[in-house]
Amino acid sequence: MTEEFRTVIGLEIHVQLNTRAKMFCGCDNNAEGKEPNTVVCPVCMGMPGTLPVASREAIEKTIKLGLALGCEIPKISKFDRKHYFYPDLPKGYQISQYDQPFCKGGQIELESGTVKLNRVHLEEDAGKLVHPKGSKYSIVDLNRAGTPLLEIVSEPDITSPAMAKDYMKELHLILRNLRISDADMEKGQMRCDANISVQLKGERRKGKVASSPIVEIKNLNSFRFVEKALAHEEKKLQEEFEKWPEKKTKLTHGFDSNRGTTYPMREKEEAKDYRYFPEPDVPPFDLTRFPIEKWKKELPKLPSHHRARLSELGLTKEEANIIAKDDTIKDVIENVAEKNKAIIGKLLINNVEARKLSIEALNQIADTIRDGSPSNWVRDMIRRSVKSGKLPLEIVKETKGLAPSSEEISEKTKEFTKFLISENPDVVQKHKAGKAGALEFLIGQGMKMTKGTVNPKELREELVKQLEEEKR
Amino acid sequence: MLKKEDVEHVAKLSRLELSDAEIEKFTPQLSSVFEMFEKLDAEDLKNVEETSQVTGLENVTREDEIKCLDDLTCCTTEELLKNIPIKESSSILVPKVIEDK
Ligand SMILES: [Zn+2]
């Protein structure tokens, strides 16, 4: 059944910017732990006669995201009023952007394909409503009202629920990379509304692509819920495809995360019902007078850039993904020697302790790994270096050469060497006869048998010593 | 002339509950307002620029600082919540807007 259908998904993602103050007034933008309605002023409470003044920082952050996503930054931009009546919106309208947003177009590259963007615009968040069960009241808290809020609108280029999750994760990573939002989904700093429809492949009805209605699922507040809710809706739309009345084109659903299912919600107003018009209180913006070229140069590298570069260095896709997400490892990789980047990348993924080492220490460790030091020895060296605060080379010097890491291992090596000699009488004979390469062959055998858990230099020393003794 | 349905729709957007009698009464009233504006359609406005701004200002922004915009916006919580009809400590209460599930 699923092969007959094509899935079409578009996402609208809201992101709170991490400015110090709110979008149009000087109230604290961080009201965490504060009593309701104590981080407000006449402006964000929508009192008559107040004048909103736009935050320059919020505009800068919006445009920086636009630049990072390859959006067009237009010459002129402005705010508009979007009208609807709900108790979370004290003015009766939201200051948003309608036809002239700060950023147009753009795209996000994913492994599963490119998702084109429609726009990124800036608006103010609404307040928070709580509806206590059994009470005849809803509770309004306007602390959140006026927080700068981005809306990032994708084109319907997403073809599966899993791709929708990837898209969201990538956007999350980019936002954190640019340090414009903490994008903590549990705190509602990043929220997602998803639009989904399914179409019959190849079949046209009355000259049009045969499509289900578009279902909008509101308030998906985790990566997992986005995928789960969309998968649920996708299945339902496919199963009930023939049942949809032709006139029904748009439905609004909520997501019940406890049951993993969606349910119908109040129908939303259509665009014309919002009665958009230019916000007369906030003058328009001539963006050619903003230092956009300078901001472009200041942009940090995007995760996709890091991933490509790490792959070039010889890391696997999975390793590159882990590092691109981990600021600490990423910073270290940037700073270590070019030839050591891949080795240290792998090391830092697998060895938590190694993350405590300095750049210099890591470079030294990487050199010994390249020389073929076995992993046990490397682990031990990292432990010693972290513990003593000494550089690996200092430790090597103190312990005379690539010294045994402890008496115990040395004992083991001695015993193993004895065993190795007894197991390979032919090779031992050849060595005694002065045959070149016999000793190397023995060491190779030893490394193989111990799966590299013995120090090759130590083994060589011990072999030479014991073979000498045998001669006598 | 506006239709009854138009008035009903606008009332719904405004969250106004109108009786049938009120709709009867307001439909011609609202219609006459629209008719007045429709007179503008008779004018040739091709070369008239749309006015949404009258100050001529551009790029008005403020620094990202936590402080009152001016003296008038520096208010205490008590002052700000003074005219709220129903409240519980600093919470604003309104008639419930969604039904209990
Ligand atoms: Zn405020």
Coordinates of C-alpha atoms and ligand atoms in Angstrom, one line a residue:
Chain A
M1 CA 0.0 0.0 0.0
T2 CA 2.7 2.5 1.0
E3 CA 4.4 2.3 -2.4
E4 CA 1.4 3.9 -4.1
F5 CA 1.7 7.0 -2.0
R6 CA 4.0 10.0 -2.0
T7 CA 4.3 11.8 1.4
V8 CA 4.5 15.6 1.4
I9 CA 5.6 17.3 4.6
G10 CA 6.4 21.0 5.4
L11 CA 7.5 22.3 8.8
E12 CA 7.0 25.6 10.6
I13 CA 9.4 25.9 13.4
H14 CA 9.3 28.6 16.1
V15 CA 12.5 29.5 17.9
Q16 CA 12.9 31.9 20.8
L17 CA 16.0 34.1 20.4
N18 CA 18.4 34.3 23.4
T19 CA 18.6 38.1 23.6
R20 CA 18.9 39.7 27.0
A21 CA 15.7 41.8 26.7
K22 CA 12.4 41.2 24.9
M23 CA 11.7 42.0 21.2
F24 CA 10.0 45.4 21.6
C25 CA 10.5 46.4 25.2
G26 CA 13.3 46.3 27.8
C27 CA 11.8 43.5 29.9
D28 CA 14.1 40.5 30.9
N29 CA 13.8 37.9 28.2
N30 CA 14.5 35.2 30.7
A31 CA 11.6 34.7 33.1
E32 CA 12.6 31.2 34.2
G33 CA 11.4 30.6 37.8
K34 CA 9.7 34.0 38.0
E35 CA 6.1 34.5 39.3
P36 CA 3.5 34.9 36.5
N37 CA 3.2 38.5 35.2
T38 CA 6.2 39.8 37.0
V39 CA 8.5 40.2 34.0
V40 CA 6.2 42.5 32.1
C41 CA 5.7 46.2 31.3
P42 CA 3.0 48.3 29.7
V43 CA 4.5 47.5 26.2
C44 CA 4.4 43.7 26.4
M45 CA 1.1 43.8 28.2
G46 CA -0.4 45.6 25.3
M47 CA -1.5 48.7 27.2
P48 CA -3.0 51.4 25.0
G49 CA -0.7 54.3 24.0
T50 CA 2.6 52.3 24.3
L51 CA 5.2 52.4 21.6
P52 CA 7.2 49.2 20.7
V53 CA 10.8 49.7 19.8
A54 CA 12.6 46.8 17.9
S55 CA 15.6 45.1 19.3
R56 CA 18.6 45.5 17.0
E57 CA 20.2 42.3 18.5
A58 CA 17.1 40.2 17.6
I59 CA 17.2 41.5 14.0
E60 CA 21.0 40.8 13.8
K61 CA 20.4 37.2 15.0
T62 CA 17.6 36.7 12.5
I63 CA 19.7 37.9 9.6
K64 CA 22.7 35.8 10.7
L65 CA 20.5 32.7 10.6
G66 CA 19.3 33.8 7.2
L67 CA 22.9 34.2 6.0
A68 CA 23.8 30.8 7.4
L69 CA 20.9 29.1 5.6
G70 CA 21.6 30.8 2.3
C71 CA 18.5 33.0 2.4
E72 CA 18.2 36.2 0.4
I73 CA 18.3 39.3 2.6
P74 CA 16.0 41.8 1.0
K75 CA 16.8 45.5 0.8
I76 CA 13.6 46.5 2.7
S77 CA 11.8 44.7 5.5
K78 CA 9.0 45.6 7.8
F79 CA 6.7 44.3 10.6
D80 CA 3.0 43.7 10.2
R81 CA 0.1 43.2 12.6
K82 CA -1.5 39.8 12.6
H83 CA -4.9 39.9 14.3
Y84 CA -6.6 37.3 16.3
F85 CA -8.4 37.3 19.7
Y86 CA -7.1 34.9 22.3
P87 CA -6.3 35.6 25.9
D88 CA -2.6 34.9 25.4
L89 CA -2.3 37.9 23.0
P90 CA -2.9 41.1 25.0
K91 CA -2.9 43.6 22.2
G92 CA -5.4 41.6 20.1
Y93 CA -2.7 41.4 17.4
Q94 CA 0.8 39.9 17.2
I95 CA 3.6 42.0 15.7
S96 CA 4.9 39.6 13.0
Q97 CA 6.0 39.8 9.4
Y98 CA 3.8 39.2 6.4
D99 CA 5.0 40.0 2.9
Q100 CA 8.5 41.5 3.6
P101 CA 10.3 39.1 6.0
F102 CA 14.0 39.6 7.0
C103 CA 15.0 36.4 5.1
K104 CA 13.6 34.8 2.0
G105 CA 14.3 31.4 0.5
G106 CA 17.3 29.4 1.6
Q107 CA 17.8 25.7 2.2
I108 CA 19.0 23.1 4.6
E109 CA 21.2 20.2 3.3
L110 CA 20.4 16.8 4.8
E111 CA 21.9 13.4 4.0
S112 CA 18.4 12.4 2.8
G113 CA 18.1 15.4 0.5
T114 CA 17.9 19.2 0.3
V115 CA 15.0 21.0 2.0
K116 CA 14.3 24.4 0.5
L117 CA 13.0 27.1 2.8
N118 CA 10.3 29.6 2.1
R119 CA 11.3 32.2 4.6
V120 CA 12.6 33.1 8.1
H121 CA 10.8 35.9 9.8
L122 CA 10.8 37.6 13.2
E123 CA 7.8 38.1 15.5
E124 CA 6.9 38.4 19.2
D125 CA 5.9 35.3 21.2
A126 CA 2.5 35.2 22.9
G127 CA 1.9 34.7 26.6
K128 CA 1.3 31.3 28.2
L129 CA -2.1 29.8 29.0
V130 CA -2.8 27.1 31.6
H131 CA -6.2 25.5 31.8
P132 CA -6.5 23.8 35.2
K133 CA -8.9 20.9 35.1
G134 CA -12.2 21.5 36.9
S135 CA -11.6 25.2 37.2
K136 CA -13.9 27.6 35.2
Y137 CA -10.9 29.8 34.5
S138 CA -7.8 29.7 32.3
I139 CA -4.7 31.3 33.7
V140 CA -2.8 33.9 31.7
D141 CA 0.9 34.5 32.2
L142 CA 2.4 37.2 30.0
N143 CA 6.0 36.8 31.1
R144 CA 6.7 35.1 27.7
A145 CA 4.7 37.7 25.7
G146 CA 7.1 39.8 23.7
T147 CA 10.0 37.3 23.6
P148 CA 11.7 37.5 20.1
L149 CA 10.5 34.5 18.1
L150 CA 11.7 33.3 14.8
E151 CA 9.5 31.4 12.4
I152 CA 11.3 29.2 10.0
V153 CA 9.1 27.9 7.2
S154 CA 10.2 25.1 5.0
E155 CA 8.8 24.3 1.5
P156 CA 6.9 21.0 1.4
D157 CA 10.1 19.2 0.4
I158 CA 10.2 16.7 3.2
T159 CA 9.3 13.2 2.0
S160 CA 9.1 11.1 5.2
P161 CA 8.6 11.5 9.0
A162 CA 12.2 10.4 9.6
M163 CA 13.4 13.1 7.2
A164 CA 11.3 15.6 9.2
K165 CA 13.2 14.6 12.3
D166 CA 16.5 14.9 10.6
Y167 CA 15.6 18.4 9.4
M168 CA 14.7 19.5 12.9
K169 CA 17.8 18.1 14.4
E170 CA 20.0 19.8 11.7
L171 CA 18.2 23.1 12.3
H172 CA 18.6 22.7 16.1
L173 CA 22.4 22.1 15.5
I174 CA 22.7 25.2 13.3
L175 CA 20.8 27.4 15.9
R176 CA 23.1 26.2 18.6
N177 CA 26.2 26.7 16.4
L178 CA 25.2 30.3 15.7
R179 CA 24.5 30.8 19.4
I180 CA 21.3 32.6 18.7
S181 CA 19.1 30.3 20.7
D182 CA 19.5 27.6 23.3
A183 CA 16.7 25.9 21.4
D184 CA 15.8 23.8 24.4
M185 CA 12.7 22.0 23.3
E186 CA 11.7 21.0 26.8
K187 CA 11.5 24.6 27.7
G188 CA 9.5 25.5 24.6
Q189 CA 12.4 27.4 23.1
M190 CA 12.0 25.4 19.8
R191 CA 8.5 24.3 18.8
C192 CA 7.2 22.7 15.7
D193 CA 4.0 22.7 13.7
A194 CA 4.0 20.1 10.8
N195 CA 1.9 20.0 7.7
I196 CA 1.4 16.6 6.0
S197 CA -0.5 15.2 3.1
V198 CA -0.2 12.1 1.0
Q199 CA -0.6 11.9 -2.7
L200 CA -1.4 9.0 -5.1
K201 CA 1.7 8.4 -7.2
G202 CA 1.1 8.8 -11.0
E203 CA -2.7 9.1 -10.7
R204 CA -4.5 12.3 -11.6
R205 CA -8.1 13.0 -10.8
K206 CA -9.9 15.8 -12.7
G207 CA -6.6 16.9 -14.0
K208 CA -5.1 17.4 -10.5
V209 CA -2.7 15.3 -8.4
A210 CA -4.9 13.2 -6.2
S211 CA -4.1 14.4 -2.7
S212 CA -5.5 13.9 0.8
P213 CA -6.3 17.0 2.8
I214 CA -3.4 18.7 4.4
V215 CA -3.3 18.0 8.2
E216 CA -1.6 20.5 10.4
I217 CA -0.3 19.0 13.6
K218 CA 0.4 21.6 16.3
N219 CA 2.9 21.9 19.1
L220 CA 5.3 19.0 18.5
N221 CA 7.9 19.6 21.2
S222 CA 10.5 16.9 20.7
F223 CA 12.4 15.3 17.8
R224 CA 10.8 12.0 18.6
F225 CA 7.2 13.4 18.7
V226 CA 7.7 15.0 15.3
E227 CA 8.5 11.7 13.8
K228 CA 5.9 9.8 15.8
A229 CA 3.0 12.1 15.2
L230 CA 3.8 12.4 11.4
A231 CA 4.1 8.6 11.1
H232 CA 0.8 8.2 12.8
E233 CA -0.9 10.8 10.6
E234 CA 0.8 9.4 7.4
K235 CA -0.6 6.0 8.0
K236 CA -4.1 7.3 8.8
L237 CA -4.1 9.5 5.7
Q238 CA -3.1 6.5 3.5
E239 CA -5.7 4.2 5.0
E240 CA -8.5 6.6 4.8
F241 CA -7.5 8.1 1.5
E242 CA -10.6 7.3 -0.5
K243 CA -12.9 8.5 2.4
W244 CA -11.8 12.1 2.4
P245 CA -14.5 14.4 1.1
E246 CA -13.2 16.3 -1.9
K247 CA -13.9 19.8 -0.4
K248 CA -12.1 19.2 2.8
T249 CA -8.6 20.6 2.2
K250 CA -7.2 21.5 5.6
L251 CA -7.5 20.0 9.1
T252 CA -5.9 21.0 12.3
H253 CA -4.8 18.3 14.8
G254 CA -3.0 18.2 18.1
F255 CA -0.6 15.4 19.3
D256 CA -1.3 13.3 22.3
S257 CA 2.3 12.2 23.3
N258 CA 1.0 9.7 25.9
R259 CA -1.0 7.8 23.3
G260 CA 1.2 8.6 20.3
T261 CA -1.9 9.6 18.4
T262 CA -3.4 12.8 17.0
Y263 CA -6.8 14.4 17.6
P264 CA -8.8 17.2 15.9
M265 CA -8.4 20.7 17.2
R266 CA -10.3 24.0 16.8
E267 CA -10.1 25.1 13.2
K268 CA -7.6 27.8 12.6
E269 CA -8.3 31.1 10.9
E270 CA -7.3 31.5 7.3
A271 CA -4.7 34.0 6.3
K272 CA -7.2 36.6 5.2
D273 CA -9.0 36.3 8.6
Y274 CA -5.8 37.6 10.3
R275 CA -6.3 41.0 8.6
Y276 CA -2.6 41.6 8.2
F277 CA -1.5 45.2 7.7
P278 CA 1.8 47.1 8.1
E279 CA 2.6 47.8 11.7
P280 CA 2.4 51.6 11.9
D281 CA 4.3 51.9 15.2
V282 CA 7.5 50.3 14.0
P283 CA 9.1 52.1 11.0
P284 CA 10.4 49.9 8.2
F285 CA 14.0 48.8 7.8
D286 CA 16.4 49.7 5.1
L287 CA 18.6 46.6 5.4
T288 CA 21.3 48.0 3.1
R289 CA 22.3 50.1 6.0
F290 CA 23.0 47.1 8.2
P291 CA 26.5 45.6 8.2
I292 CA 25.4 42.4 6.5
E293 CA 28.7 41.7 4.7
K294 CA 30.5 41.9 8.1
W295 CA 28.0 39.5 9.7
K296 CA 28.5 37.1 6.8
K297 CA 32.3 37.0 7.5
E298 CA 31.7 36.5 11.2
L299 CA 29.5 33.4 10.7
P300 CA 30.8 30.3 12.3
K301 CA 31.2 27.2 10.1
L302 CA 28.0 25.1 9.8
P303 CA 27.7 21.5 10.9
S304 CA 27.5 20.3 7.3
H305 CA 30.9 22.0 6.7
H306 CA 32.4 20.2 9.7
R307 CA 31.0 16.9 8.6
A308 CA 32.4 17.2 5.1
R309 CA 35.8 18.1 6.3
L310 CA 35.9 15.4 8.9
S311 CA 35.0 12.8 6.3
E312 CA 37.8 14.1 4.1
L313 CA 40.2 13.5 7.0
G314 CA 39.2 9.9 7.0
L315 CA 36.6 9.7 9.7
T316 CA 33.5 7.6 9.1
K317 CA 30.1 9.2 8.6
E318 CA 29.0 8.2 12.1
E319 CA 32.2 9.6 13.7
A320 CA 31.8 12.8 11.7
N321 CA 28.2 13.2 12.9
I322 CA 29.2 12.7 16.6
I323 CA 32.0 15.3 16.4
A324 CA 29.9 17.8 14.4
K325 CA 27.5 17.8 17.3
D326 CA 30.1 18.0 20.1
D327 CA 31.5 21.5 20.6
T328 CA 34.2 20.3 22.9
I329 CA 35.6 17.6 20.5
K330 CA 35.1 19.9 17.6
D331 CA 37.2 22.7 19.2
V332 CA 40.0 20.2 20.0
I333 CA 40.1 18.9 16.4
E334 CA 40.4 22.4 15.0
N335 CA 43.5 22.9 17.1
V336 CA 45.5 19.7 16.8
A337 CA 48.1 19.0 14.1
E338 CA 46.6 18.4 10.7
K339 CA 48.1 14.9 10.4
N340 CA 46.6 14.0 13.8
K341 CA 43.0 15.2 13.3
A342 CA 41.5 11.9 12.3
I343 CA 43.4 9.8 14.9
I344 CA 42.5 12.2 17.7
G345 CA 38.9 12.4 16.5
K346 CA 38.5 8.7 16.8
L347 CA 40.4 8.7 20.1
L348 CA 38.2 11.3 21.7
I349 CA 35.0 9.6 20.6
N350 CA 36.1 6.3 22.2
N351 CA 38.1 7.5 25.2
V352 CA 36.4 9.9 27.6
E353 CA 39.5 10.3 29.6
A354 CA 41.5 11.6 26.6
R355 CA 39.2 14.6 26.5
K356 CA 41.0 15.9 29.6
L357 CA 44.3 16.0 27.8
S358 CA 45.9 19.2 26.4
I359 CA 46.3 19.7 22.7
E360 CA 50.1 19.1 23.0
A361 CA 49.5 15.8 24.9
L362 CA 47.0 14.6 22.4
N363 CA 49.4 15.3 19.5
Q364 CA 52.1 13.3 21.2
I365 CA 49.7 10.4 21.8
A366 CA 48.6 10.5 18.2
D367 CA 52.2 10.3 17.1
T368 CA 52.7 7.1 19.1
I369 CA 49.4 5.6 17.7
R370 CA 50.7 6.2 14.2
D371 CA 53.9 4.4 15.2
G372 CA 51.8 1.4 16.0
S373 CA 51.6 1.5 19.8
P374 CA 48.9 -1.0 20.9
S375 CA 45.6 0.3 22.3
N376 CA 46.3 -1.0 25.8
W377 CA 49.5 1.0 26.0
V378 CA 47.8 4.1 24.7
R379 CA 45.0 3.8 27.2
D380 CA 47.6 3.4 30.0
M381 CA 49.6 6.4 28.7
I382 CA 46.5 8.6 28.6
R383 CA 45.6 7.6 32.2
R384 CA 49.1 8.4 33.4
S385 CA 49.2 11.7 31.6
V386 CA 45.9 12.8 32.9
K387 CA 46.8 11.7 36.5
S388 CA 50.3 13.3 36.6
G389 CA 49.6 16.2 34.3
K390 CA 52.8 15.3 32.5
L391 CA 53.2 15.1 28.8
P392 CA 53.3 11.6 27.3
L393 CA 56.8 12.2 26.0
E394 CA 58.0 13.2 29.5
I395 CA 56.5 10.0 30.8
V396 CA 58.2 8.0 28.1
K397 CA 61.5 9.6 28.9
E398 CA 61.2 9.0 32.7
T399 CA 60.3 5.4 32.1
K400 CA 63.2 4.9 29.7
G401 CA 61.9 4.5 26.2
L402 CA 58.4 3.2 25.6
A403 CA 58.6 1.6 28.9
P404 CA 56.4 -1.1 30.3
S405 CA 53.4 0.6 31.9
S406 CA 53.7 -1.4 35.1
E407 CA 55.5 -4.2 36.6
E408 CA 52.6 -6.5 36.2
I409 CA 52.4 -6.2 32.4
S410 CA 56.1 -6.6 32.3
E411 CA 55.8 -9.9 34.1
K412 CA 53.1 -10.9 31.6
T413 CA 55.3 -10.0 28.7
K414 CA 58.2 -12.0 30.1
E415 CA 55.9 -15.0 30.4
F416 CA 54.4 -14.5 27.0
T417 CA 57.9 -14.2 25.4
K418 CA 58.8 -17.5 26.9
F419 CA 55.7 -19.1 25.5
L420 CA 56.2 -17.5 22.1
I421 CA 59.7 -18.9 21.9
S422 CA 58.5 -22.4 22.9
E423 CA 55.7 -22.2 20.3
N424 CA 58.0 -21.3 17.4
P425 CA 61.1 -23.5 17.6
D426 CA 61.7 -23.3 13.8
V427 CA 61.7 -19.5 13.7
V428 CA 63.9 -19.5 16.8
Q429 CA 66.3 -21.8 15.1
K430 CA 66.4 -19.6 12.0
H431 CA 67.1 -16.6 14.2
K432 CA 69.9 -18.4 15.9
A433 CA 71.3 -19.3 12.5
G434 CA 71.4 -15.5 11.8
K435 CA 68.5 -15.4 9.4
A436 CA 67.4 -11.7 8.8
G437 CA 63.8 -11.0 9.5
A438 CA 63.2 -14.0 11.9
L439 CA 63.1 -11.8 14.9
E440 CA 60.5 -9.4 13.2
F441 CA 58.5 -12.4 12.3
L442 CA 58.4 -13.5 15.9
I443 CA 57.3 -10.1 17.0
G444 CA 54.6 -10.0 14.4
Q445 CA 53.4 -13.4 15.6
G446 CA 53.3 -12.1 19.1
M447 CA 51.4 -9.0 18.3
K448 CA 48.9 -11.1 16.4
M449 CA 48.5 -13.7 19.2
T450 CA 47.9 -11.0 21.8
K451 CA 45.8 -8.9 19.5
G452 CA 48.1 -6.0 20.0
T453 CA 47.8 -5.9 23.8
V454 CA 51.6 -6.2 24.2
N455 CA 54.0 -3.4 23.7
P456 CA 56.1 -4.3 20.6
K457 CA 59.2 -2.5 21.8
E458 CA 59.0 -4.3 25.1
L459 CA 58.4 -7.6 23.4
R460 CA 61.4 -7.1 21.2
E461 CA 63.6 -6.3 24.1
E462 CA 62.5 -9.3 26.1
L463 CA 62.8 -11.6 23.0
V464 CA 66.4 -10.5 22.4
K465 CA 67.2 -10.9 26.1
Q466 CA 65.7 -14.4 26.4
L467 CA 67.1 -15.6 23.1
E468 CA 70.5 -14.4 24.2
E469 CA 70.1 -16.3 27.4
E470 CA 69.1 -19.5 25.5
K471 CA 72.3 -19.2 23.4
R472 CA 74.4 -19.4 26.5
Chain B
M1 CA -24.5 45.0 0.6
L2 CA -22.9 42.7 3.2
K3 CA -24.5 39.3 3.7
K4 CA -25.7 38.0 7.0
E5 CA -22.9 35.4 6.8
D6 CA -20.3 38.1 6.5
V7 CA -21.4 39.7 9.8
E8 CA -21.6 36.3 11.5
H9 CA -18.0 35.5 10.3
V10 CA -16.6 38.9 11.5
A11 CA -18.4 38.4 14.8
K12 CA -16.8 35.0 15.2
L13 CA -13.4 36.4 14.5
S14 CA -14.1 39.1 17.1
R15 CA -15.3 36.5 19.6
L16 CA -18.6 38.3 19.8
E17 CA -21.8 36.4 20.5
L18 CA -24.6 38.1 18.5
S19 CA -28.3 37.3 18.6
D20 CA -30.2 36.9 15.3
A21 CA -31.9 40.2 16.1
E22 CA -28.5 41.9 16.5
I23 CA -27.2 40.4 13.3
E24 CA -30.3 41.8 11.5
K25 CA -29.6 45.2 13.0
F26 CA -25.9 45.3 12.4
T27 CA -25.8 44.0 8.8
P28 CA -27.2 47.2 7.2
Q29 CA -25.1 49.3 9.6
L30 CA -21.8 47.6 8.8
S31 CA -22.8 47.6 5.1
S32 CA -23.2 51.4 5.0
V33 CA -19.6 51.7 6.5
F34 CA -18.3 49.5 3.7
E35 CA -20.3 51.5 1.1
M36 CA -18.6 54.6 2.3
F37 CA -15.2 53.1 1.7
E38 CA -16.3 51.8 -1.7
K39 CA -16.6 55.3 -2.9
L40 CA -12.8 55.3 -3.0
D41 CA -13.0 52.6 -5.7
A42 CA -14.4 55.2 -8.1
E43 CA -11.2 57.3 -7.8
D44 CA -8.2 56.7 -9.9
L45 CA -5.5 55.8 -7.3
K46 CA -2.9 54.3 -9.7
N47 CA -0.3 57.0 -8.9
V48 CA -1.1 57.3 -5.3
E49 CA 1.4 55.6 -2.9
E50 CA 0.0 53.5 -0.2
T51 CA 0.4 55.1 3.2
S52 CA 1.3 52.9 6.1
Q53 CA 3.9 55.1 7.7
V54 CA 3.6 58.8 8.4
T55 CA 6.7 59.6 10.4
G56 CA 9.2 59.0 7.5
L57 CA 11.5 57.3 10.0
E58 CA 13.6 54.2 9.2
N59 CA 15.7 51.7 11.1
V60 CA 14.5 52.6 14.6
T61 CA 16.0 50.1 17.0
R62 CA 17.2 49.9 20.6
E63 CA 20.2 48.2 22.2
D64 CA 19.7 44.8 23.8
E65 CA 19.5 46.0 27.4
I66 CA 17.1 45.1 30.3
K67 CA 15.7 48.5 31.3
C68 CA 12.5 50.4 30.9
L69 CA 12.0 52.1 27.5
D70 CA 11.1 55.3 29.3
D71 CA 9.8 56.6 32.7
L72 CA 6.2 55.8 31.7
T73 CA 6.9 52.1 31.1
C74 CA 8.6 51.7 34.5
C75 CA 5.8 50.2 36.6
T76 CA 5.4 47.9 39.5
T77 CA 3.6 44.6 39.2
E78 CA 0.8 46.0 41.4
E79 CA 0.3 49.0 39.1
L80 CA 0.3 46.8 36.0
L81 CA -2.2 44.3 37.4
K82 CA -4.4 47.0 39.0
N83 CA -7.2 46.9 36.4
I84 CA -7.3 43.1 35.9
P85 CA -10.8 42.1 36.9
I86 CA -10.1 38.6 38.1
K87 CA -6.7 37.6 39.5
E88 CA -5.1 35.2 41.9
S89 CA -1.9 36.6 43.4
S90 CA -0.1 37.7 40.2
S91 CA -2.0 35.3 37.9
I92 CA -4.5 36.7 35.5
L93 CA -7.7 34.7 35.3
V94 CA -10.0 34.6 32.3
P95 CA -13.1 32.5 31.5
K96 CA -11.9 29.1 30.4
V97 CA -11.1 29.1 26.7
I98 CA -10.9 25.3 26.1
E99 CA -13.1 22.6 27.3
D100 CA -11.9 20.0 29.8
K101 CA -10.9 16.8 28.0
Ligands
ZN1 ZN 7.8 44.5 28.5

